[in-house]
PDB file of C-alpha atoms in Angstrom:
ATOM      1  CA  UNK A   1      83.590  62.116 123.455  1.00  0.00           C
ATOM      2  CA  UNK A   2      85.299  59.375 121.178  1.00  0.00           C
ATOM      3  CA  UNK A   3      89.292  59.286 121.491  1.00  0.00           C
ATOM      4  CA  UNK A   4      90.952  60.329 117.487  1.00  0.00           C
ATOM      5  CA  UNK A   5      93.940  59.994 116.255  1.00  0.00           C
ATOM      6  CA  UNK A   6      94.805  63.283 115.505  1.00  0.00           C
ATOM      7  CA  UNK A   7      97.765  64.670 114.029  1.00  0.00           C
ATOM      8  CA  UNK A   8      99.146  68.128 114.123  1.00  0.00           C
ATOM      9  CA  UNK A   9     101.553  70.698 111.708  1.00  0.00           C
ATOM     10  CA  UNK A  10     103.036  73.924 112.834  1.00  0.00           C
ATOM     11  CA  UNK A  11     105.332  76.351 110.852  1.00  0.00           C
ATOM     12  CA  UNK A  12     104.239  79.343 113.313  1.00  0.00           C
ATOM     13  CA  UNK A  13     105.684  82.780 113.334  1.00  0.00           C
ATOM     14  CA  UNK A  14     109.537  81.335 112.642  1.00  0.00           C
ATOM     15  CA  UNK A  15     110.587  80.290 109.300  1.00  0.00           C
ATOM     16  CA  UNK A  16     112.545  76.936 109.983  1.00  0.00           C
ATOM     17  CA  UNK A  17     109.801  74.238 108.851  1.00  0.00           C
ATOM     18  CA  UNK A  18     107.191  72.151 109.174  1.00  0.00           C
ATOM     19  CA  UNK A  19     106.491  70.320 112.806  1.00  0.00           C
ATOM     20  CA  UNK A  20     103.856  67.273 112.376  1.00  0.00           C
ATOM     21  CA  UNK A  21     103.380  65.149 115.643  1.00  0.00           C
ATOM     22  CA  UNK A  22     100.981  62.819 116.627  1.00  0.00           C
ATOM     23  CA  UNK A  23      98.702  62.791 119.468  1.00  0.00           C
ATOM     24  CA  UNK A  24      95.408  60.851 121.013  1.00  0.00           C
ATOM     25  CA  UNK A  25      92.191  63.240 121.869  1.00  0.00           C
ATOM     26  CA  UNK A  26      88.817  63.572 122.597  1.00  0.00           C
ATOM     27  CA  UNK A  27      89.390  67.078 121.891  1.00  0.00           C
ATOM     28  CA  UNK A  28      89.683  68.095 125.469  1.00  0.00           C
ATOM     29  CA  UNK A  29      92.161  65.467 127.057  1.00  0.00           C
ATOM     30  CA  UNK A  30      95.276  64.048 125.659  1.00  0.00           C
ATOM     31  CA  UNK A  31      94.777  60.532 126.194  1.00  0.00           C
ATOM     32  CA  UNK A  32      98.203  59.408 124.420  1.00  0.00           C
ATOM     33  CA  UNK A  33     101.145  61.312 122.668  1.00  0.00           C
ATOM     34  CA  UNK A  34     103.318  59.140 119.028  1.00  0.00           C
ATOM     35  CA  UNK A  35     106.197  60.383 117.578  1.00  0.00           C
ATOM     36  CA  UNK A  36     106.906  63.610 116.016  1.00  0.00           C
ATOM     37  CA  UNK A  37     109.379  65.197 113.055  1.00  0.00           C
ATOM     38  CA  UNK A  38     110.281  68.360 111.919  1.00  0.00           C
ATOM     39  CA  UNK A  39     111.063  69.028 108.275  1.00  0.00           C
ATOM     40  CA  UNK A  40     112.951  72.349 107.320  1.00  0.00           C
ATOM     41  CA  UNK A  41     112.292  74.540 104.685  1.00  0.00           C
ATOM     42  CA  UNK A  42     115.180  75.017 102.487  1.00  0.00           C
ATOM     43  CA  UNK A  43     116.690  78.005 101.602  1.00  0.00           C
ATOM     44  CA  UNK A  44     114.730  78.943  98.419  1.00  0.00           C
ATOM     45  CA  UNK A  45     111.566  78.633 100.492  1.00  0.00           C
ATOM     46  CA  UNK A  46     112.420  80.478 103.530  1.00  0.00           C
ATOM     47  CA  UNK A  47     113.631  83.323 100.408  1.00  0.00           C
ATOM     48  CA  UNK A  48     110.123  82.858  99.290  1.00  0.00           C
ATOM     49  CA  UNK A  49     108.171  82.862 102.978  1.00  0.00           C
ATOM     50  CA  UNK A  50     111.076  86.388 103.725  1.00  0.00           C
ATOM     51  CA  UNK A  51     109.394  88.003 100.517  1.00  0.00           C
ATOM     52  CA  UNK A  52     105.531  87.202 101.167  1.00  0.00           C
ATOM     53  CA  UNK A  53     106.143  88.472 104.904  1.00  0.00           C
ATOM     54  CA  UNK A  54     107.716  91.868 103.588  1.00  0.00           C
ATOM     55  CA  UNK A  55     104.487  91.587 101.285  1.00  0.00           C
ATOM     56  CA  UNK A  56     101.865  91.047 103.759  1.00  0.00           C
ATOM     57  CA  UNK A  57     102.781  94.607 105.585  1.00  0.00           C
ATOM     58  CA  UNK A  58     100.040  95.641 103.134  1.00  0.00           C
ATOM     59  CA  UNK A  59      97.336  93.504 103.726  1.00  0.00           C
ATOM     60  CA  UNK A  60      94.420  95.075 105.352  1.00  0.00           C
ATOM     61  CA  UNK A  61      92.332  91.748 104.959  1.00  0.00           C
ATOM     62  CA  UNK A  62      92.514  87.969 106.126  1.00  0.00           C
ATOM     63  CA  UNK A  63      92.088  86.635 102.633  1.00  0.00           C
ATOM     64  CA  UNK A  64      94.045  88.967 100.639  1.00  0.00           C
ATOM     65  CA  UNK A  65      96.566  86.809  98.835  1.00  0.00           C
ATOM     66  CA  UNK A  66      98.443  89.275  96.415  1.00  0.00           C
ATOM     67  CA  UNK A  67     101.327  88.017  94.024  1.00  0.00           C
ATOM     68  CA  UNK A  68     104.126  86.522  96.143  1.00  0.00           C
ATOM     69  CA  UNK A  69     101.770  85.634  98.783  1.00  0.00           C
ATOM     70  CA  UNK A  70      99.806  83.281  97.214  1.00  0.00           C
ATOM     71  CA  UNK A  71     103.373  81.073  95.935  1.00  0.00           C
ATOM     72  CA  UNK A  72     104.005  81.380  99.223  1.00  0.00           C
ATOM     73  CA  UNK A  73     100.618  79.798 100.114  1.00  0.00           C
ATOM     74  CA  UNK A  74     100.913  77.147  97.770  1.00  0.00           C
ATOM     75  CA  UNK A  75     104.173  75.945  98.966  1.00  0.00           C
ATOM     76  CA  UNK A  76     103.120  75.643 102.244  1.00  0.00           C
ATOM     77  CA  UNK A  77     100.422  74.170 101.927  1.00  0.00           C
ATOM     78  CA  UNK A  78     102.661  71.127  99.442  1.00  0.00           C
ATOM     79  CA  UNK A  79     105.042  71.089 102.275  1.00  0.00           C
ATOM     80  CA  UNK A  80     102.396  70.532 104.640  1.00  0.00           C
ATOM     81  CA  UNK A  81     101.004  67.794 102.729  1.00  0.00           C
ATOM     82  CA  UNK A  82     104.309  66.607 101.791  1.00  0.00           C
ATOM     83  CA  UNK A  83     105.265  66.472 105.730  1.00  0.00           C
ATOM     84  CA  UNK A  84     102.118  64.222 106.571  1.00  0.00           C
ATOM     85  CA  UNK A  85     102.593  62.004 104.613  1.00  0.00           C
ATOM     86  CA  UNK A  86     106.281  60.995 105.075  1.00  0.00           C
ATOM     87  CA  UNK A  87     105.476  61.463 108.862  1.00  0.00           C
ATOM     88  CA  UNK A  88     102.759  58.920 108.311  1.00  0.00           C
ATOM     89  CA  UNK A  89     104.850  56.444 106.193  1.00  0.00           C
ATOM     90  CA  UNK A  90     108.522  56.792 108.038  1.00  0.00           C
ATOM     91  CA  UNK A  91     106.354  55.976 111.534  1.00  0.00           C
ATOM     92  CA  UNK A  92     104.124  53.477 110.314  1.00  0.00           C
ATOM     93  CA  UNK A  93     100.889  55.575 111.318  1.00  0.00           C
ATOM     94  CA  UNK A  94      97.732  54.163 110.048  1.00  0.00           C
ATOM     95  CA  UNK A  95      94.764  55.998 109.021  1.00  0.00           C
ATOM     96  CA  UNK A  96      93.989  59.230 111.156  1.00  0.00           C
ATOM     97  CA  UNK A  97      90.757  61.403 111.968  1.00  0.00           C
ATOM     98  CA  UNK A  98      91.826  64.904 111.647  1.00  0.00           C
ATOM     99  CA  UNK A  99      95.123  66.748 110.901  1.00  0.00           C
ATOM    100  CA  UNK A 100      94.839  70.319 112.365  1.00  0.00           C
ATOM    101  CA  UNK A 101      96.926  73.103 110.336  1.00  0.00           C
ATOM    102  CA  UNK A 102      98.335  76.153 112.065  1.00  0.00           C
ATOM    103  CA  UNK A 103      99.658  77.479 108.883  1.00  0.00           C
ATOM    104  CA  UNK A 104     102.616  80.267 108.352  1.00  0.00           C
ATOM    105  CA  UNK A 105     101.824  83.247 110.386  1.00  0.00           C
ATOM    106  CA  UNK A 106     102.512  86.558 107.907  1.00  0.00           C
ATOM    107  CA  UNK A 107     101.290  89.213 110.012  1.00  0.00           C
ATOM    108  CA  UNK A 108      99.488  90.424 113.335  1.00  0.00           C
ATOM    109  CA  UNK A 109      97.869  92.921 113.988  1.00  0.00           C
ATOM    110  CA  UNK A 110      95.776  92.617 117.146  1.00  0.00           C
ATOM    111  CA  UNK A 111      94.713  96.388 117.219  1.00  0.00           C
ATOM    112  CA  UNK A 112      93.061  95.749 113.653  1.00  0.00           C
ATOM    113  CA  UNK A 113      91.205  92.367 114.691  1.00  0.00           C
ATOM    114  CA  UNK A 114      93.162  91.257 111.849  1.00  0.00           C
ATOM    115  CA  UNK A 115      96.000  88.017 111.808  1.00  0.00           C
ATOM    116  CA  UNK A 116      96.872  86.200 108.623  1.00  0.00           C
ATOM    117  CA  UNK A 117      98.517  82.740 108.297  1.00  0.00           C
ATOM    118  CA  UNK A 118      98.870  81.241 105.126  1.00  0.00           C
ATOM    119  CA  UNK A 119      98.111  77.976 104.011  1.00  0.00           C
ATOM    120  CA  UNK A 120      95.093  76.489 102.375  1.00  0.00           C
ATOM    121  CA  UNK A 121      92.926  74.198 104.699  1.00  0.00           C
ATOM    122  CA  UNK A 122      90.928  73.055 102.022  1.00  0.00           C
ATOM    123  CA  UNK A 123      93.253  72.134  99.687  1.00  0.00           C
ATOM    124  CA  UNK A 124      95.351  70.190 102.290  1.00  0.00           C
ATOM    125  CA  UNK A 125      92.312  68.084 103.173  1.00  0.00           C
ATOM    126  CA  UNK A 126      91.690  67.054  99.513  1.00  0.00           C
ATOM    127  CA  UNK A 127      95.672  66.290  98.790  1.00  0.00           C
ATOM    128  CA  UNK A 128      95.207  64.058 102.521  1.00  0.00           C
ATOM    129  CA  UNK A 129      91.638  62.892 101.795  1.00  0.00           C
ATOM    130  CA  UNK A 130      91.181  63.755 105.709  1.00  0.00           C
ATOM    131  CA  UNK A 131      88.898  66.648 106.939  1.00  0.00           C
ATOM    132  CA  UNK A 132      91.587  69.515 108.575  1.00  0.00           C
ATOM    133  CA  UNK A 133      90.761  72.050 111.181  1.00  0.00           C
ATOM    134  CA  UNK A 134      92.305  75.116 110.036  1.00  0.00           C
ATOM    135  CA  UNK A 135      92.224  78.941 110.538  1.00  0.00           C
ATOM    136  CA  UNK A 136      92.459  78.221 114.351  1.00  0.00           C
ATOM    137  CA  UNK A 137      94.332  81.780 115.189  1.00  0.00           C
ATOM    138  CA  UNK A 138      91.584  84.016 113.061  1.00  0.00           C
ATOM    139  CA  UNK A 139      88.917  81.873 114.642  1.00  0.00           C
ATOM    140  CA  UNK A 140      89.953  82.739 118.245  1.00  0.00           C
ATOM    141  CA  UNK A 141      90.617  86.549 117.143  1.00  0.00           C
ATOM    142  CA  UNK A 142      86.714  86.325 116.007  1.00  0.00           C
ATOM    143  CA  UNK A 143      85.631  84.843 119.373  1.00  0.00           C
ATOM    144  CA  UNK A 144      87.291  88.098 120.898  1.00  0.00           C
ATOM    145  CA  UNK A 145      90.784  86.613 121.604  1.00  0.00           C
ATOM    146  CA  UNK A 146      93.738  87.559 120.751  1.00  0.00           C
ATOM    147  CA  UNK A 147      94.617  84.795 118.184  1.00  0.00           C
ATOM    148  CA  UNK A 148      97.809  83.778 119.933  1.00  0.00           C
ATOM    149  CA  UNK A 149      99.412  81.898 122.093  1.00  0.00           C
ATOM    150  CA  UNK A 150      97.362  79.247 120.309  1.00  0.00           C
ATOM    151  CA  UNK A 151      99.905  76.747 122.521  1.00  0.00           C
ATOM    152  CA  UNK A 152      97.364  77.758 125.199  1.00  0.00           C
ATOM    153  CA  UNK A 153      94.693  75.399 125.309  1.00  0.00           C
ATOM    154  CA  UNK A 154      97.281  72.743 124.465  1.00  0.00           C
ATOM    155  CA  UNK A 155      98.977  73.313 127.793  1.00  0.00           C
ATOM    156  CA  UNK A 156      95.307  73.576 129.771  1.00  0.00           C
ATOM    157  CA  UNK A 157      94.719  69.765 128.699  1.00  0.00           C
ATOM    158  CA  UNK A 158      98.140  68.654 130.176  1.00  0.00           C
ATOM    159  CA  UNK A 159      97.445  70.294 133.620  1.00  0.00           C
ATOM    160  CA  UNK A 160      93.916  68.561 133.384  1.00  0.00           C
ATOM    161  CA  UNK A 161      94.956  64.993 132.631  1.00  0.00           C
ATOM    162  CA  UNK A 162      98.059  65.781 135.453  1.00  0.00           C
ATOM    163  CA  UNK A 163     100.516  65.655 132.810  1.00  0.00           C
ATOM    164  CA  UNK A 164     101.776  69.204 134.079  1.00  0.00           C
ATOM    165  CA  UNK A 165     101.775  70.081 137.777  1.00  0.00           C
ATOM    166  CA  UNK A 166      99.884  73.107 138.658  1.00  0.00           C
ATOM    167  CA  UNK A 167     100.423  75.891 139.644  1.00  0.00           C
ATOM    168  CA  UNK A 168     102.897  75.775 136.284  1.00  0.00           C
ATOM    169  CA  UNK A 169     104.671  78.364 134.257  1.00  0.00           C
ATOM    170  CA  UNK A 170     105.332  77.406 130.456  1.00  0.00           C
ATOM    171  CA  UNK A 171     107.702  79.499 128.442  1.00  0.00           C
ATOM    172  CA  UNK A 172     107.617  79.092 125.027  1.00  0.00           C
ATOM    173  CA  UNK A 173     110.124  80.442 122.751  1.00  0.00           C
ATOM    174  CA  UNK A 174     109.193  80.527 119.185  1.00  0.00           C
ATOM    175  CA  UNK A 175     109.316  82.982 116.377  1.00  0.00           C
ATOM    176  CA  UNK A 176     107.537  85.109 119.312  1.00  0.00           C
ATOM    177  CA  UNK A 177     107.753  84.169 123.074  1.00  0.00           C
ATOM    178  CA  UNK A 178     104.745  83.284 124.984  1.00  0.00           C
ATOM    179  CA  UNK A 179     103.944  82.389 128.182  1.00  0.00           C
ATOM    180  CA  UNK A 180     100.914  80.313 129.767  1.00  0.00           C
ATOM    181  CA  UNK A 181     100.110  80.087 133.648  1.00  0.00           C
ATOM    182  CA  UNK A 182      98.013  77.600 135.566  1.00  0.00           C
ATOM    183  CA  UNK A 183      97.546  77.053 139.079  1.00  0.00           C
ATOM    184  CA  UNK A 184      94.165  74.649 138.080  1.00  0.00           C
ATOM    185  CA  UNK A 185      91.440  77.459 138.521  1.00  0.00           C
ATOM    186  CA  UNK A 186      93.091  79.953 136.560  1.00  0.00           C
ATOM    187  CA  UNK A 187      94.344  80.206 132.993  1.00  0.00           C
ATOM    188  CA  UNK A 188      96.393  82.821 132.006  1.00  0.00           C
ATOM    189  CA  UNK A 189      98.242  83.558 128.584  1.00  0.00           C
ATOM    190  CA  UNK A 190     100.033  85.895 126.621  1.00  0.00           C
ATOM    191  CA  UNK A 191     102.960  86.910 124.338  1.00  0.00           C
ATOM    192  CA  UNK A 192     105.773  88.262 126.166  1.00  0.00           C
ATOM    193  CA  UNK A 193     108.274  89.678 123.729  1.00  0.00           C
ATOM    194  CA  UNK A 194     110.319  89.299 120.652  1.00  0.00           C
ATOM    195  CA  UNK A 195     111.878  85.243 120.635  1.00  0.00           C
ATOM    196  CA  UNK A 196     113.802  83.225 117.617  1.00  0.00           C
ATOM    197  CA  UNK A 197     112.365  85.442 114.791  1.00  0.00           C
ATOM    198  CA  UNK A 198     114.324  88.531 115.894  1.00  0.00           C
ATOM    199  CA  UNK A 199     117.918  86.331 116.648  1.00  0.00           C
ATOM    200  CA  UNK A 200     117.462  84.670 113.294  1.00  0.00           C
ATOM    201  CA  UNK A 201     117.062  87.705 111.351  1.00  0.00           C
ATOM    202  CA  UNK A 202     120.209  89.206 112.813  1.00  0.00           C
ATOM    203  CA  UNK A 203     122.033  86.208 112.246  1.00  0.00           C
ATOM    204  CA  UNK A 204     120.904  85.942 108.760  1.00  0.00           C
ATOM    205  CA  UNK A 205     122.325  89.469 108.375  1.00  0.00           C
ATOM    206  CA  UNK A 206     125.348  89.164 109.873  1.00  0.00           C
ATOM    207  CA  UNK A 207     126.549  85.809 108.970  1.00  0.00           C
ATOM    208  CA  UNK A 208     124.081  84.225 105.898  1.00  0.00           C
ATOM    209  CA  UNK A 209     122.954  81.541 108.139  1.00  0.00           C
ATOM    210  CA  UNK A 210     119.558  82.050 109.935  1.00  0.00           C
ATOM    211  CA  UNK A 211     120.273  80.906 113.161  1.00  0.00           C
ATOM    212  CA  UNK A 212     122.986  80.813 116.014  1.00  0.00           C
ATOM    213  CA  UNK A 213     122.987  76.713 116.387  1.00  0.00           C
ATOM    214  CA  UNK A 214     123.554  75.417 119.849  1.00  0.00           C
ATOM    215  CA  UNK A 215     123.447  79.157 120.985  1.00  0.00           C
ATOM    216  CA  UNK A 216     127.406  78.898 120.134  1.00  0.00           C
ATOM    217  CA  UNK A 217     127.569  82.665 118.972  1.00  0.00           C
ATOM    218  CA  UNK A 218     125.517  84.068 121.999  1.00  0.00           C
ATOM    219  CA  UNK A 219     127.705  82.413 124.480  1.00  0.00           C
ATOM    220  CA  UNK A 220     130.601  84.024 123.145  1.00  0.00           C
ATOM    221  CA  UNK A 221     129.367  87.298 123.932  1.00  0.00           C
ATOM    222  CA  UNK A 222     127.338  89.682 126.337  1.00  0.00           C
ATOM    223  CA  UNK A 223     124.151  91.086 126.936  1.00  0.00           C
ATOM    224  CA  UNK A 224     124.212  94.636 124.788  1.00  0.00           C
ATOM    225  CA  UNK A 225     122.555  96.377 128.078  1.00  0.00           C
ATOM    226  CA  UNK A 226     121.632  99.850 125.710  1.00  0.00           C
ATOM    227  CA  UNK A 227     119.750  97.822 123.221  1.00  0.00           C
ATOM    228  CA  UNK A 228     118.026  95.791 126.031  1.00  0.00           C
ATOM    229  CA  UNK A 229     117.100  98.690 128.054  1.00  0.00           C
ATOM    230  CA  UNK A 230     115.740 100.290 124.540  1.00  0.00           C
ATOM    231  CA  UNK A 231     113.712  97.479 124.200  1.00  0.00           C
ATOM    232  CA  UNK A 232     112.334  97.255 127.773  1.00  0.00           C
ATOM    233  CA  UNK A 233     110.728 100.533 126.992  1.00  0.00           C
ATOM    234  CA  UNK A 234     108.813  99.489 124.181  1.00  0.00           C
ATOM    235  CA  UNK A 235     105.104  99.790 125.137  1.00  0.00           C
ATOM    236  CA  UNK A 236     103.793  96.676 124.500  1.00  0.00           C
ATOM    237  CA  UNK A 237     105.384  95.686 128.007  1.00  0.00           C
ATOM    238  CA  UNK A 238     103.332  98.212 130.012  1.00  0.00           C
ATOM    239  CA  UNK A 239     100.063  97.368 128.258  1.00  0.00           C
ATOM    240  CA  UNK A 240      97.405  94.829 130.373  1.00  0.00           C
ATOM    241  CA  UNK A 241      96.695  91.542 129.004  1.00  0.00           C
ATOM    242  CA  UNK A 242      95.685  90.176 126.977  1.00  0.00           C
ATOM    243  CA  UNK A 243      98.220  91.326 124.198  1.00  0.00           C
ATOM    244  CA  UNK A 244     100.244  89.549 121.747  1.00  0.00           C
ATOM    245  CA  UNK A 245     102.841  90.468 119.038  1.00  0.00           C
ATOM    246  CA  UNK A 246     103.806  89.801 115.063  1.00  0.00           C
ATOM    247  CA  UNK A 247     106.921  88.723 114.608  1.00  0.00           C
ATOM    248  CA  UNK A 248     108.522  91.721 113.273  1.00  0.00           C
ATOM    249  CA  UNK A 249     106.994  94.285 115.928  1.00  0.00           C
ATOM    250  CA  UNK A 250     110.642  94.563 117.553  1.00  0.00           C
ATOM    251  CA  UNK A 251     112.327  94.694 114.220  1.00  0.00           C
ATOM    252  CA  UNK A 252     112.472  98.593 114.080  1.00  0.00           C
ATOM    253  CA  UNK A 253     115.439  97.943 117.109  1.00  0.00           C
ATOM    254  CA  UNK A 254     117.790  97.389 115.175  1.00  0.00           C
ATOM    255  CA  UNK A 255     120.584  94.864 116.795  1.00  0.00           C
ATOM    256  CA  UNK A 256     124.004  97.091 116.014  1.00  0.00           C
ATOM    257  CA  UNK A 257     126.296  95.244 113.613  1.00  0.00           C
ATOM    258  CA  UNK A 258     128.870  92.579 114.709  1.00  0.00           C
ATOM    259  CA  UNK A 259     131.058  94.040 112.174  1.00  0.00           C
TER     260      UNK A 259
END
């Protein structure tokens, strides 16, 4: 297959911004890796992303895009657009072949065959002029997956190409942690409990900022062993892969005030 210059954007399951990076692929090998940026939301648009995820509890179908869901779509998608192309003009990057949009994840729902991120594909490849490869998570939930990790197949080309040693363990903390394992022969995957989206929450209602930067807060304290042991005994940890979370699945465990 002929190599493309392929660049990829992320928001994911956390609400900090848009990741764009640039990579080399034939679609099954990374044959070369350029730069990569992150641009944050601000604070009216992770308001606006907080408001269509509280919205979204209701949605019973991949398309729905009720009131506060679809501004929320819409400024994604401009910030996605937005991110490409002052990635492409602060790095010097030339034309490109495909951009491939994860979108904003607003719910999960594995047990319903049903997982939402918003974002419109279409719209981003007219505002680029370059064809996008979108709706990856709902395509692999269609297929029979589980429409996450999506990281996945991302980590199976670096342990082809040698890039990552096998047998290799990769832990991935984002809005939801993940984990992939390959020893070569087999490919395993799987979400593995709450990550960033639950710590951010709790910071954002303890303190008004949505995050505990450089971890300074957490290494200041100690591990709340009742809420950890409460946790432990949620089910999803006793179920058999493959299995996968939303964001917000561990939200109901309410982290006890600082105050």
């Amino acid at each position: 297959m002929a190599m493309m210059r392929a660049i990829g954007t992320m928001s994911g399951t956390s609400l900090d911004g848009v990741d764009v990076a640039l990579i080399e692929t034939d679609g099954e090998r990374v044959a070369a890796f350029g730069p990569a940026m992150v641009q944050p939301y601000s604070a009216d648009e992770r308001a606006l992303l907080r408001a269509a995820l509280a919205a979204a509890r209701e949605l019973a179908a991949r398309y729905e895009r009720p009131g506060i869901v679809a501004e929320a779509e819409a400024m994604v998608t401009q910030r996605h657009a937005d991110a490409v192309r002052d990635f492409c003009a602060s790095h010097g990057v030339g034309a490109v072949d495909v951009v491939g949009f994860h979108g904003q994840t607003v719910l999960h729902r594995p047990d319903k065959r049903l997982t939402i991120q918003i974002g419109d594909g279409a719209a981003l490849a007219r505002a680029l002029n370059v064809p996008v490869v979108y709706d990856l998570r709902a395509a692999d939930m269609a297929a029979g997956g589980q429409g996450a990790p999506f990281v996945t197949v991302y980590h199976r080309a670096l342990v082809a190409d040698g890039t990552l040693q096998s047998p290799v363990a990769v832990v991935n903390i984002g809005g939801v942690s993940n984990i992939t394992y390959s020893d070569g022969a087999t490919l395993l995957a799987c979400d593995t409990g709450p990550g960033n989206a639950l710590l951010d929450d709790f910071m954002l209602r303890e303190t008004g900022v949505a995050m505990d930067r450089d971890g300074a807060m957490a290494a200041r304290g100690h591990a709340n062993e009742a809420w950890l042991a409460q946790a432990l005994a949620h089910p999803f940890f006793s179920r058999a892969l493959p299995k996968s979370l939303d964001r917000d699945d561990f939200a109901a465990l309410n982290l006890p005030s600082m105050r």
